[in-house]
Coordinates of C-alpha atoms and ligand atoms in Angstrom, one line a residue:
M1 CA -11.7 22.4 4.7
T2 CA -15.1 21.8 6.2
S3 CA -16.8 18.4 6.6
T4 CA -20.5 19.0 7.0
I5 CA -22.5 16.9 4.6
D6 CA -24.4 19.9 3.4
E7 CA -21.3 21.6 2.2
G8 CA -19.9 18.3 1.1
R9 CA -22.8 17.8 -1.3
T10 CA -23.0 21.4 -2.5
T11 CA -22.2 21.6 -6.2
A12 CA -20.4 24.3 -8.0
D13 CA -22.6 24.4 -11.1
G14 CA -25.8 22.7 -9.9
T15 CA -24.4 19.3 -10.8
A16 CA -25.8 19.4 -14.3
D17 CA -25.2 20.5 -17.8
G18 CA -27.9 22.2 -19.8
N19 CA -29.7 18.9 -20.1
G20 CA -29.7 18.1 -16.4
V21 CA -27.1 15.4 -16.8
P22 CA -24.2 15.5 -14.4
R23 CA -20.9 16.3 -16.2
S24 CA -19.3 13.3 -14.6
Q25 CA -21.4 11.0 -16.7
A26 CA -19.7 12.0 -19.9
F27 CA -16.2 11.7 -18.4
F28 CA -17.1 8.3 -16.9
Q29 CA -18.5 7.0 -20.2
Q30 CA -15.5 8.1 -22.2
A31 CA -13.2 6.4 -19.7
Q32 CA -15.2 3.2 -19.8
E33 CA -15.3 3.2 -23.6
R34 CA -11.6 3.8 -24.1
T35 CA -9.8 1.7 -21.5
A36 CA -9.4 -2.0 -20.8
H37 CA -11.8 -2.9 -18.0
N38 CA -9.2 -4.1 -15.6
Y39 CA -10.9 -2.1 -12.8
H40 CA -14.5 -1.6 -11.8
P41 CA -14.4 2.0 -10.6
L42 CA -17.2 3.6 -8.6
P43 CA -19.2 6.1 -10.7
V44 CA -17.3 9.2 -9.6
V45 CA -15.0 11.5 -11.7
V46 CA -12.6 13.4 -9.5
S47 CA -10.9 16.6 -10.8
H48 CA -9.5 18.2 -7.6
A49 CA -8.4 17.1 -4.2
E50 CA -6.9 18.6 -1.0
G51 CA -6.0 16.9 2.2
A52 CA -8.6 14.1 2.8
W53 CA -11.2 15.6 0.4
M54 CA -11.7 15.0 -3.3
T55 CA -14.0 17.1 -5.5
D56 CA -15.7 15.7 -8.6
V57 CA -16.2 17.5 -12.0
D58 CA -19.7 18.6 -10.8
G59 CA -18.2 20.2 -7.7
T60 CA -19.4 17.6 -5.2
R61 CA -17.0 16.9 -2.4
F62 CA -16.1 13.4 -1.1
L63 CA -14.2 12.3 1.9
D64 CA -11.4 10.0 0.7
M65 CA -11.4 6.8 2.9
L66 CA -9.1 4.9 0.6
A67 CA -6.1 7.2 0.1
G68 CA -5.0 5.6 -3.1
Y69 CA -4.6 2.2 -1.3
S70 CA -2.3 4.1 1.1
A71 CA -0.2 5.8 -1.6
L72 CA -1.8 9.0 -0.2
N73 CA -0.9 8.6 3.5
F74 CA 0.0 12.3 3.6
G75 CA -3.1 13.4 1.9
H76 CA -3.8 15.1 -1.4
G77 CA -1.6 18.1 -2.2
H78 CA 0.4 18.1 1.0
P79 CA 2.0 21.6 0.9
E80 CA 5.5 20.5 1.8
L81 CA 5.5 17.7 -0.8
L82 CA 4.0 19.9 -3.5
A83 CA 6.6 22.7 -2.8
T84 CA 9.4 20.1 -3.0
A85 CA 8.0 18.7 -6.3
H86 CA 7.5 22.1 -7.8
A87 CA 11.0 23.2 -7.0
Q88 CA 12.5 20.0 -8.3
L89 CA 10.6 20.2 -11.6
D90 CA 12.4 23.4 -12.3
Q91 CA 15.8 22.0 -11.5
L92 CA 16.1 18.4 -12.8
T93 CA 13.7 15.5 -13.3
L94 CA 15.7 12.6 -14.8
T95 CA 19.2 11.6 -15.7
S96 CA 18.9 7.8 -15.8
R97 CA 21.3 5.9 -13.5
A98 CA 24.0 6.3 -16.2
F99 CA 24.8 9.5 -14.3
V100 CA 24.5 10.5 -10.7
H101 CA 22.3 13.4 -9.7
D102 CA 22.5 15.5 -6.6
R103 CA 19.3 14.2 -5.0
F104 CA 20.2 10.5 -5.3
G105 CA 22.6 10.0 -2.5
E106 CA 20.6 12.0 0.1
F107 CA 17.5 9.9 -0.7
C108 CA 19.3 6.6 -0.3
A109 CA 20.9 7.8 2.9
A110 CA 17.7 9.2 4.4
L111 CA 15.6 6.1 3.6
G112 CA 18.4 3.7 4.7
D113 CA 18.6 5.5 8.0
L114 CA 14.8 5.4 8.5
C115 CA 15.0 1.6 8.0
G116 CA 18.2 1.2 9.9
K117 CA 19.8 -0.4 6.8
E118 CA 22.9 0.3 4.9
L119 CA 21.7 0.3 1.2
V120 CA 18.8 1.4 -0.8
L121 CA 17.8 0.3 -4.3
P122 CA 15.2 2.6 -5.7
M123 CA 12.6 1.4 -8.3
N124 CA 9.2 2.9 -9.3
T125 CA 6.2 0.7 -8.7
G126 CA 5.6 -1.8 -5.9
A127 CA 5.6 -4.8 -8.2
E128 CA 9.1 -3.8 -9.4
A129 CA 10.3 -3.6 -5.8
V130 CA 8.9 -7.1 -5.2
E131 CA 10.6 -8.4 -8.3
T132 CA 13.8 -6.7 -7.1
A133 CA 13.5 -8.4 -3.7
I134 CA 13.0 -11.8 -5.5
K135 CA 16.0 -11.3 -7.7
V136 CA 18.2 -10.1 -4.9
S137 CA 17.1 -13.0 -2.7
R138 CA 17.9 -15.6 -5.4
K139 CA 21.3 -14.1 -6.1
W140 CA 22.1 -14.0 -2.4
G141 CA 21.1 -17.7 -2.3
Y142 CA 23.5 -18.6 -5.1
D143 CA 26.4 -16.2 -4.2
V144 CA 26.3 -16.3 -0.4
K145 CA 24.3 -19.2 0.8
G146 CA 25.6 -21.6 -1.8
V147 CA 22.4 -22.9 -3.3
E148 CA 22.8 -24.9 -6.5
V149 CA 22.2 -22.9 -9.6
D150 CA 18.5 -22.3 -10.5
R151 CA 17.3 -24.3 -7.5
A152 CA 16.4 -21.3 -5.2
E153 CA 13.0 -21.5 -3.5
I154 CA 11.1 -18.6 -1.9
I155 CA 8.3 -19.2 0.6
V156 CA 5.2 -17.0 0.3
A157 CA 1.8 -17.0 2.2
T158 CA -1.7 -17.8 1.2
G159 CA -3.9 -14.8 0.6
N160 CA -0.8 -12.7 -0.5
F161 CA -0.9 -9.7 -2.7
H162 CA 2.5 -8.6 -4.1
G163 CA 1.6 -6.9 -7.4
R164 CA 0.7 -7.8 -10.9
T165 CA 3.7 -9.0 -12.8
T166 CA 3.7 -12.5 -14.3
T167 CA 6.1 -13.9 -11.7
V168 CA 4.2 -12.3 -8.8
V169 CA 0.7 -13.4 -9.8
G170 CA 2.1 -16.9 -10.3
F171 CA 2.3 -17.3 -6.6
S172 CA -1.1 -15.7 -5.8
D173 CA -4.0 -17.9 -4.8
D174 CA -6.6 -15.3 -6.0
P175 CA -8.1 -16.8 -9.2
D176 CA -8.9 -13.4 -10.6
A177 CA -5.2 -12.3 -10.3
R178 CA -3.9 -15.6 -11.6
D179 CA -6.2 -17.5 -14.0
G180 CA -5.4 -17.0 -17.7
F181 CA -1.9 -15.6 -17.2
G182 CA 0.2 -18.7 -17.0
P183 CA 2.7 -20.4 -17.4
F184 CA 4.3 -19.1 -14.2
S185 CA 7.8 -19.0 -12.8
P186 CA 8.7 -22.0 -10.6
G187 CA 10.5 -21.6 -7.3
F188 CA 7.7 -20.5 -5.0
T189 CA 6.1 -22.4 -2.1
S190 CA 2.9 -21.2 -0.5
V191 CA 2.1 -21.8 3.2
P192 CA -0.9 -20.7 5.3
Y193 CA -0.5 -17.1 6.4
G194 CA -0.1 -16.7 10.1
D195 CA 1.1 -20.3 10.6
A196 CA 4.8 -20.2 11.7
A197 CA 5.1 -24.0 12.1
A198 CA 3.9 -24.6 8.5
L199 CA 6.4 -22.0 7.3
E200 CA 9.3 -23.7 9.1
A201 CA 8.2 -27.1 7.8
A202 CA 8.4 -25.8 4.2
I203 CA 12.0 -24.7 4.5
T204 CA 14.5 -26.8 2.5
P205 CA 18.2 -26.4 1.9
N206 CA 17.3 -24.4 -1.2
T207 CA 15.1 -21.9 0.5
V208 CA 16.6 -18.4 0.1
A209 CA 13.8 -16.2 1.4
V210 CA 10.4 -15.9 3.1
L211 CA 8.4 -13.1 1.4
I212 CA 5.3 -12.0 3.4
E213 CA 3.2 -8.9 4.1
P214 CA 3.3 -8.1 7.8
I215 CA -0.4 -7.3 7.4
Q216 CA -2.2 -8.4 4.3
G217 CA -3.8 -5.3 2.9
E218 CA -5.4 -6.5 -0.3
G219 CA -6.5 -9.6 1.5
G220 CA -8.7 -7.5 3.7
V221 CA -6.4 -6.0 6.3
V222 CA -5.6 -9.5 7.7
I223 CA -3.5 -9.2 10.8
P224 CA -1.5 -12.3 11.7
P225 CA -1.7 -13.8 15.2
A226 CA 0.4 -12.0 17.8
G227 CA 4.0 -13.3 17.8
Y228 CA 3.9 -14.5 14.2
L229 CA 6.3 -11.9 12.7
R230 CA 8.7 -12.5 15.6
E231 CA 8.6 -16.3 14.9
V232 CA 9.2 -15.7 11.2
R233 CA 12.2 -13.7 12.2
E234 CA 13.5 -16.4 14.5
I235 CA 12.9 -19.2 12.0
T236 CA 14.5 -17.4 9.1
T237 CA 17.5 -16.5 11.1
R238 CA 17.9 -20.1 12.4
H239 CA 17.7 -21.5 8.9
N240 CA 19.9 -18.9 7.2
V241 CA 17.0 -17.7 5.1
L242 CA 16.2 -14.0 4.2
F243 CA 13.1 -12.4 5.6
A244 CA 11.6 -10.0 3.0
A245 CA 8.8 -7.9 4.4
D246 CA 6.5 -6.4 1.8
E247 CA 5.6 -3.2 3.6
I248 CA 4.4 -1.5 0.4
Q249 CA 0.9 -0.9 1.8
A250 CA 1.3 -1.6 5.6
G251 CA 4.5 0.5 6.0
L252 CA 5.3 4.2 6.2
G253 CA 2.9 5.3 9.0
R254 CA -0.3 3.5 8.1
T255 CA -0.4 1.2 11.1
G256 CA 0.7 3.8 13.7
R257 CA 4.3 2.8 13.5
T258 CA 6.9 3.5 10.7
F259 CA 6.7 -0.2 9.7
A260 CA 4.1 -2.8 10.5
C261 CA 7.0 -5.1 11.6
D262 CA 7.7 -2.5 14.4
H263 CA 4.6 -3.7 16.3
E264 CA 6.6 -6.9 17.1
D265 CA 10.0 -5.2 17.2
V266 CA 11.0 -7.2 14.2
V267 CA 13.6 -6.1 11.7
P268 CA 13.4 -8.0 8.4
D269 CA 16.4 -8.5 6.1
L270 CA 14.7 -6.7 3.2
Y271 CA 12.1 -3.9 3.5
V272 CA 10.0 -3.8 0.3
L273 CA 8.5 -0.3 0.1
G274 CA 6.3 1.7 -2.3
K275 CA 3.0 3.5 -2.4
A276 CA 3.3 6.3 0.2
L277 CA 7.0 6.6 -0.5
G278 CA 6.1 8.7 -3.6
G279 CA 3.9 11.1 -1.5
G280 CA 1.0 10.5 -3.8
I281 CA 2.8 12.5 -6.5
V282 CA 5.2 10.1 -8.3
P283 CA 5.6 6.3 -8.2
V284 CA 8.6 5.6 -5.9
S285 CA 9.5 2.2 -4.6
A286 CA 12.6 0.7 -3.0
V287 CA 14.2 -2.4 -1.6
V288 CA 16.2 -1.5 1.6
A289 CA 18.7 -3.9 3.1
D290 CA 22.2 -4.2 4.4
R291 CA 25.3 -4.5 2.2
S292 CA 25.5 -8.3 2.9
V293 CA 22.2 -8.6 0.9
L294 CA 22.0 -5.8 -1.7
G295 CA 25.8 -6.0 -2.2
V296 CA 25.2 -9.1 -4.3
L297 CA 24.2 -6.9 -7.3
H298 CA 26.8 -5.7 -9.7
P299 CA 26.6 -3.4 -12.7
G300 CA 24.4 -4.6 -15.4
Q301 CA 22.6 -7.2 -13.3
H302 CA 19.5 -5.1 -12.5
G303 CA 18.1 -1.7 -13.3
S304 CA 15.3 0.7 -14.2
T305 CA 15.3 3.7 -16.5
F306 CA 13.2 5.8 -14.1
G307 CA 14.2 4.2 -10.8
G308 CA 15.8 6.8 -8.5
N309 CA 15.0 9.7 -10.8
A310 CA 15.6 13.2 -9.4
L311 CA 11.9 14.1 -8.9
A312 CA 11.2 10.8 -7.2
C313 CA 14.2 11.2 -4.9
A314 CA 13.3 14.8 -4.0
V315 CA 9.7 13.8 -3.1
G316 CA 10.9 10.6 -1.4
T317 CA 13.4 12.4 0.7
K318 CA 10.7 14.8 1.9
V319 CA 8.4 11.8 2.7
V320 CA 11.2 10.2 4.7
E321 CA 11.8 13.5 6.5
M322 CA 8.2 13.7 7.5
L323 CA 8.2 10.1 8.8
A324 CA 11.4 10.7 10.7
S325 CA 9.6 13.3 12.7
G326 CA 7.2 10.6 14.0
E327 CA 4.3 12.9 13.6
P328 CA 2.3 10.9 10.9
Q329 CA 2.8 7.7 12.9
E330 CA 1.5 9.4 16.1
R331 CA -1.6 10.7 14.3
S332 CA -2.3 7.3 12.8
Q333 CA -2.0 5.7 16.2
R334 CA -4.3 8.3 17.9
L335 CA -6.9 8.4 15.1
G336 CA -6.7 4.7 14.9
L337 CA -8.1 4.4 18.4
V338 CA -11.1 6.5 17.2
L339 CA -11.5 4.2 14.2
R340 CA -11.3 1.1 16.4
D341 CA -13.9 2.3 18.9
R342 CA -16.3 3.4 16.2
L343 CA -16.0 0.2 14.1
E344 CA -16.2 -2.2 17.1
S345 CA -19.5 -0.6 18.0
L346 CA -20.8 -1.7 14.6
V347 CA -20.0 -5.4 15.2
G348 CA -23.4 -7.2 15.3
R349 CA -25.1 -4.1 13.7
G350 CA -24.5 -4.7 10.0
V351 CA -20.9 -5.6 10.5
L352 CA -19.6 -9.2 11.2
A353 CA -16.0 -8.4 12.2
V354 CA -13.4 -5.6 12.1
R355 CA -9.6 -5.7 12.0
V356 CA -7.9 -2.4 12.9
R357 CA -4.3 -1.5 13.2
G358 CA -3.5 2.3 13.3
L359 CA -5.7 4.2 10.8
W360 CA -6.3 1.1 8.7
A361 CA -9.2 -1.3 9.0
G362 CA -10.9 -4.2 7.3
V363 CA -14.6 -4.2 7.8
D364 CA -16.5 -7.4 7.0
I365 CA -20.0 -6.5 6.0
D366 CA -23.0 -8.7 7.1
P367 CA -24.2 -10.1 3.8
T368 CA -27.8 -9.4 4.8
V369 CA -26.9 -5.7 4.5
G370 CA -25.5 -6.1 1.0
T371 CA -22.3 -6.7 -0.8
G372 CA -19.2 -4.6 -0.1
R373 CA -19.8 -3.0 -3.5
A374 CA -23.3 -2.0 -2.6
V375 CA -22.1 -0.5 0.7
C376 CA -19.5 1.5 -1.2
E377 CA -22.1 2.8 -3.6
A378 CA -24.3 3.8 -0.7
L379 CA -21.3 5.5 0.9
L380 CA -20.6 7.3 -2.4
A381 CA -24.1 8.7 -2.4
R382 CA -23.4 10.0 1.1
G383 CA -20.1 11.7 0.1
V384 CA -17.6 9.0 1.2
L385 CA -15.2 7.2 -1.1
A386 CA -14.2 3.7 0.0
K387 CA -13.5 0.4 -1.8
D388 CA -14.5 -3.2 -1.2
T389 CA -12.1 -6.1 -1.5
H390 CA -13.0 -9.8 -1.9
G391 CA -16.7 -9.2 -2.1
S392 CA -17.8 -8.5 1.4
T393 CA -14.9 -6.6 3.0
I394 CA -14.4 -2.8 3.0
R395 CA -10.9 -1.5 3.5
L396 CA -10.8 1.9 5.3
A397 CA -7.5 3.8 5.0
P398 CA -8.1 7.5 5.1
P399 CA -5.2 9.8 4.6
L400 CA -3.3 10.2 7.9
V401 CA -3.9 13.9 7.7
V402 CA -7.7 13.5 8.1
S403 CA -9.1 15.5 10.9
E404 CA -10.8 13.7 13.8
E405 CA -14.0 15.5 13.0
D406 CA -14.0 14.4 9.4
L407 CA -13.1 10.9 10.4
H408 CA -16.1 10.8 12.7
W409 CA -18.3 12.2 9.9
G410 CA -17.1 9.5 7.5
L411 CA -17.8 6.8 10.1
D412 CA -21.2 8.4 10.7
Q413 CA -22.0 7.7 7.1
L414 CA -20.8 4.1 7.3
E415 CA -22.8 3.6 10.4
A416 CA -25.9 4.9 8.7
V417 CA -25.4 2.7 5.7
V418 CA -24.8 -0.6 7.5
T419 CA -27.4 0.0 10.2
G420 CA -30.0 1.3 7.7
G421 CA -30.1 4.5 9.7
Ligands
PLP501 C1 0.0 -2.3 -3.9 C2 0.9 -3.4 -3.5 C3 1.9 -4.0 -4.3 C4 2.1 -3.5 -5.8 O1 2.4 -2.2 -5.9 P1 2.2 -1.5 -7.3 O2 2.7 -0.1 -7.1 O3 0.7 -1.5 -7.6 O4 2.9 -2.3 -8.3 C5 2.7 -4.9 -3.8 N1 2.6 -5.4 -2.5 C6 1.6 -4.9 -1.7 C7 1.5 -5.4 -0.3 C8 0.8 -3.9 -2.2 O5 -0.2 -3.5 -1.4

């Protein structure tokens, strides 16, 4: 696909219906009228996508710089993933876990091997995987560590994002995520993210796990101080506490390594995975750990109707196969250097600070330029789709398949917007 702005803005039908109104307006309006307003989408209505490019109902093309919050690490419509999904649709889609299907074992084996762990528990969404990690950690606390019944504590970090279930938002410190949804589950202690000493000080005999994101994506691509993950590993080991790494957004190639924990050669006790695991096709999530941890679950104690379904396993196995080649990670690392260079050149020119790891960046916009939302709207007008977080930060996470040329083009648009060029 081409990347020039002229082609990117060319429309298939002249952008308009007979009245000169873009078709997207009607779709957008219907969506707004008939859904709960739990999102504030940019005014674009997409109907087709390929690789790193999305096309709206008026035929206008946009470079995707969000990649479904990293669910689309392998791009839209990746040929191998699509072929796998199409073939599986004709074979078998769902049995429930009441029966075993022929794609289940191979998925668990492949993902377990990728993580260097013995067992895999597949779920669907990220939030379900986090809930699973919480339940498994508590059960491990009672069955293995010997914590008194119903006294288990889990340590989390400020600025966290682990999903939207009532338990999970209960330990968020984002008022939007939390306010109005209580009462919340007890048993969580929050400590400042990046502060290993505070984390160690919060450990009690009832602490069963530390649950953190190795990089906080929703928080604005917040990278902890160097050595933090290693310290968390050492502290949790020393105190007989599980280390659960929520790699749902940071993992699976996004940062230039398979897992964000790999940057410090750290292996957590539980990997919590999601997003890109489904190849942008189906929701697939999982908790991956050794038998000493996941072995605490027995029949009837946890489950999911759709978790580990045949379509999910087929797609997930292909995703793991692609990651096992190391190619997406290598691309992310290489293009990440381009992203870093370009973004660092903007600091002091409409940008206050940038944080980059692999093909993933948090860009803090100078408030004199405008809000993050205003910058995203200006990017939209230039054919780039990106999303703000927490007011003034823009998260950039293009699909890892983006071409270097297209990446440069997207960053040209950002540069023009923030420098007023
Ligand atoms: C997106 C995300 C989740 C929640 O995943 P869902 O699939 O939306 O439930 C949990 N943790 C992190 C770090 C995430 O980025």
